[in-house]
């Protein structure tokens, strides 16, 4: 009798353990399925992120390529443009400053327009003229000649010719602004060179850097400069 009771209790325990093991197995399978789904979702998100990154890079490359052949003319009053037309003003600037280039450059203009205000729409200063050329080599030829001539004029009045910079270059130039401000306060005569280099005078010499990392490395050898820029580097 006692043996029978004991066997029954043992069987009940086994049955209970089997049920528990079955539930554990089911739980493990559910956890595994959930882990698989998490992996799938994570992979999908990563792929989505990669696709977005590729799309952003493609758009950035496309935008940079569009801007790469552009030149800005700064300082031409809008009333003068309305009288003559944008392309005519560009032609006059080329003829007046670079007579050797002549019609070859003028004929490469694909588009000419005023760019919209970007900072303050109420400012009374003239907007820039944007000239889109057919090939980058023409833009480079004009900018090189402008740098060599140093001063560009239109009807004897000083104007400026500059490259139309990409978003990345503009951001790189903005990142120098705090350092430029400090250097000006310390009379280091800083300048922001094209396209995004900083130049300043230190210990009687002109120093030029293309990024903050190189400036940081140099400053470690100059304690006074390091102390001056410690909050910015």
Coordinates of C-alpha atoms in Angstrom, one line a residue:
X1 CA 0.0 0.0 0.0
X2 CA 2.7 2.4 1.0
X3 CA 4.7 1.4 -2.1
X4 CA 1.7 2.1 -4.3
X5 CA 1.2 5.5 -2.7
X6 CA 4.9 6.3 -3.2
X7 CA 4.8 5.3 -6.8
X8 CA 1.7 7.4 -7.4
X9 CA 3.4 10.5 -5.8
X10 CA 6.5 9.9 -7.9
X11 CA 4.4 9.7 -11.1
X12 CA 2.7 12.9 -10.2
X13 CA 6.0 14.6 -9.6
X14 CA 7.3 13.3 -13.0
X15 CA 4.1 14.5 -14.7
X16 CA 4.5 17.9 -13.0
X17 CA 8.2 18.1 -14.0
X18 CA 7.3 17.1 -17.6
X19 CA 4.8 19.9 -17.7
X20 CA 7.3 22.4 -16.3
X21 CA 9.9 21.2 -18.8
X22 CA 7.4 21.5 -21.6
X23 CA 6.5 25.1 -20.6
X24 CA 10.2 25.9 -20.3
X25 CA 10.8 24.5 -23.8
X26 CA 7.9 26.6 -25.1
X27 CA 9.2 29.7 -23.4
X28 CA 12.7 29.1 -24.8
X29 CA 11.2 28.7 -28.3
X30 CA 9.2 31.9 -27.9
X31 CA 12.3 33.7 -26.6
X32 CA 14.3 32.4 -29.6
X33 CA 11.6 33.5 -32.0
X34 CA 11.6 37.0 -30.4
X35 CA 15.4 37.1 -30.6
X36 CA 15.1 36.2 -34.3
X37 CA 12.6 39.0 -34.8
X38 CA 14.8 41.5 -33.0
X39 CA 17.7 40.5 -35.2
X40 CA 15.5 40.8 -38.3
X41 CA 14.3 44.3 -37.1
X42 CA 17.8 45.4 -36.2
X43 CA 19.2 44.2 -39.5
X44 CA 16.3 45.9 -41.4
X45 CA 17.0 49.1 -39.5
X46 CA 20.7 48.9 -40.1
X47 CA 20.0 48.3 -43.8
X48 CA 17.6 51.2 -43.8
X49 CA 20.2 53.4 -42.1
X50 CA 22.7 52.4 -44.7
X51 CA 20.3 53.1 -47.6
X52 CA 19.6 56.5 -46.1
X53 CA 23.3 57.2 -45.7
X54 CA 23.9 56.2 -49.3
X55 CA 21.0 58.4 -50.4
X56 CA 22.3 61.3 -48.4
X57 CA 25.8 60.8 -49.8
X58 CA 24.4 60.6 -53.4
X59 CA 22.4 63.8 -52.9
X60 CA 25.5 65.5 -51.3
X61 CA 27.7 64.4 -54.2
X62 CA 25.1 65.6 -56.7
X63 CA 24.7 69.0 -54.9
X64 CA 28.5 69.4 -54.8
X65 CA 28.8 68.5 -58.5
X66 CA 26.1 71.1 -59.3
X67 CA 27.9 73.8 -57.2
X68 CA 31.4 72.9 -58.4
X69 CA 31.2 74.9 -61.6
X70 CA 29.5 77.9 -60.0
X71 CA 31.0 81.4 -59.4
X72 CA 29.5 84.2 -57.3
X73 CA 29.8 87.8 -58.3
X74 CA 29.5 90.0 -55.2
X75 CA 28.8 93.7 -55.1
X76 CA 26.8 94.4 -58.3
X77 CA 23.7 96.6 -57.6
X78 CA 20.5 95.0 -58.7
X79 CA 19.3 98.1 -60.6
X80 CA 22.4 97.7 -62.8
X81 CA 21.5 94.1 -63.5
X82 CA 17.9 95.0 -64.4
X83 CA 19.2 97.5 -67.0
X84 CA 21.8 95.2 -68.7
X85 CA 21.0 91.6 -67.6
X86 CA 23.1 89.2 -65.5
X87 CA 25.0 87.6 -68.4
X88 CA 25.9 91.0 -69.8
X89 CA 27.4 92.1 -66.5
X90 CA 29.5 88.9 -66.3
X91 CA 30.7 89.5 -69.9
X92 CA 31.7 93.0 -69.0
X93 CA 33.6 91.9 -66.0
X94 CA 35.5 89.2 -68.0
X95 CA 36.4 91.7 -70.8
X96 CA 37.4 94.4 -68.4
X97 CA 39.6 92.2 -66.2
X98 CA 40.6 89.2 -68.3
X99 CA 40.6 90.4 -72.0
X100 CA 42.6 87.3 -73.0
X101 CA 39.8 85.0 -72.1
X102 CA 37.3 86.8 -74.2
X103 CA 34.2 85.1 -75.7
X104 CA 35.5 81.6 -74.9
X105 CA 34.6 82.0 -71.2
X106 CA 31.4 84.0 -71.8
X107 CA 30.0 81.4 -74.1
X108 CA 30.3 78.8 -71.3
X109 CA 27.6 80.3 -69.2
X110 CA 24.8 77.9 -68.7
X111 CA 22.8 79.8 -66.1
X112 CA 23.0 83.3 -64.5
X113 CA 20.7 84.5 -61.7
X114 CA 20.5 86.3 -58.3
X115 CA 20.7 84.1 -55.3
X116 CA 18.1 84.6 -52.5
X117 CA 18.9 86.3 -49.2
X118 CA 20.1 83.8 -46.7
X119 CA 20.8 85.7 -43.5
X120 CA 18.6 88.8 -43.3
X121 CA 15.9 89.5 -45.8
X122 CA 15.7 93.1 -44.7
X123 CA 19.3 94.0 -45.4
X124 CA 19.8 96.6 -48.1
X125 CA 23.0 95.1 -49.5
X126 CA 22.8 93.6 -53.0
X127 CA 22.4 89.9 -53.4
X128 CA 25.1 87.8 -55.1
X129 CA 25.0 86.9 -58.7
X130 CA 25.4 83.2 -59.4
X131 CA 27.0 82.1 -62.6
X132 CA 26.9 78.4 -63.6
X133 CA 29.6 77.5 -66.1
X134 CA 29.6 74.4 -68.3
X135 CA 32.9 72.9 -67.0
X136 CA 34.9 73.2 -63.8
X137 CA 38.1 74.2 -65.8
X138 CA 36.5 77.5 -66.8
X139 CA 35.6 78.3 -63.2
X140 CA 39.2 77.5 -62.1
X141 CA 40.7 79.6 -64.8
X142 CA 38.6 82.6 -63.8
X143 CA 39.3 82.2 -60.0
X144 CA 43.0 81.7 -60.7
X145 CA 43.2 84.9 -62.8
X146 CA 41.2 86.8 -60.2
X147 CA 43.6 85.7 -57.4
X148 CA 46.6 86.8 -59.5
X149 CA 45.0 90.2 -60.4
X150 CA 43.9 90.7 -56.7
X151 CA 41.3 93.3 -57.5
X152 CA 38.4 92.8 -59.8
X153 CA 36.5 95.8 -61.1
X154 CA 33.3 96.5 -63.1
X155 CA 33.3 99.9 -64.7
X156 CA 36.1 100.8 -62.4
X157 CA 34.2 99.8 -59.3
X158 CA 35.7 96.9 -57.1
X159 CA 33.8 93.7 -57.2
X160 CA 34.5 90.2 -55.9
X161 CA 34.5 86.8 -57.6
X162 CA 34.4 83.7 -55.4
X163 CA 33.6 80.0 -55.7
X164 CA 30.2 78.8 -54.7
X165 CA 31.1 76.6 -51.8
X166 CA 29.6 73.3 -50.9
X167 CA 27.6 72.7 -47.7
X168 CA 30.5 70.8 -46.2
X169 CA 33.0 73.6 -46.9
X170 CA 30.6 76.2 -45.5
X171 CA 30.3 74.1 -42.3
X172 CA 34.1 73.7 -42.1
X173 CA 34.5 77.5 -42.4
X174 CA 31.9 78.1 -39.7
X175 CA 33.8 75.7 -37.3
X176 CA 36.7 78.1 -37.4
X177 CA 34.7 81.2 -36.3
X178 CA 35.1 80.8 -32.5
X179 CA 38.9 80.3 -32.9
X180 CA 39.1 83.3 -35.3
X181 CA 37.3 85.4 -32.7
X182 CA 39.8 84.5 -29.9
X183 CA 42.8 85.0 -32.2
X184 CA 41.6 88.4 -33.2
X185 CA 41.2 89.3 -29.5
X186 CA 44.8 88.2 -29.0
X187 CA 46.1 90.1 -32.0
X188 CA 47.3 87.0 -33.9
X189 CA 46.0 88.5 -37.2
X190 CA 43.9 85.4 -38.2
X191 CA 42.5 84.9 -41.7
X192 CA 40.2 82.3 -43.2
X193 CA 41.7 81.2 -46.4
X194 CA 40.0 79.5 -49.3
X195 CA 38.3 77.0 -49.0
X196 CA 38.5 76.4 -45.2
X197 CA 42.0 77.0 -43.9
X198 CA 42.9 79.2 -41.0
X199 CA 46.1 81.3 -41.1
X200 CA 47.5 83.4 -38.3
X201 CA 50.8 84.9 -37.1
X202 CA 52.5 83.3 -34.1
X203 CA 56.1 83.9 -32.9
X204 CA 56.7 86.1 -35.9
X205 CA 55.7 83.4 -38.4
X206 CA 52.6 82.7 -40.5
X207 CA 51.0 79.4 -39.6
X208 CA 48.3 77.7 -41.7
X209 CA 46.1 74.7 -40.8
X210 CA 43.5 72.8 -42.7
X211 CA 41.7 71.4 -39.7
X212 CA 41.4 71.6 -35.9
X213 CA 43.3 68.3 -35.3
X214 CA 46.5 69.7 -37.0
X215 CA 46.1 72.9 -35.0
X216 CA 45.6 70.9 -31.8
X217 CA 48.8 68.9 -32.4
X218 CA 50.7 72.1 -33.1
X219 CA 49.4 73.8 -30.0
X220 CA 50.7 71.1 -27.8
X221 CA 54.2 72.3 -28.7
X222 CA 53.2 75.9 -27.9
X223 CA 51.9 76.2 -24.3
X224 CA 50.8 79.8 -24.7
X225 CA 48.7 78.9 -27.8
X226 CA 47.4 75.8 -26.1
X227 CA 46.3 77.8 -23.1
X228 CA 44.6 80.3 -25.4
X229 CA 42.6 77.7 -27.3
X230 CA 42.1 75.1 -24.6
X231 CA 38.3 75.6 -24.4
X232 CA 38.0 75.4 -28.2
X233 CA 40.2 72.5 -29.1

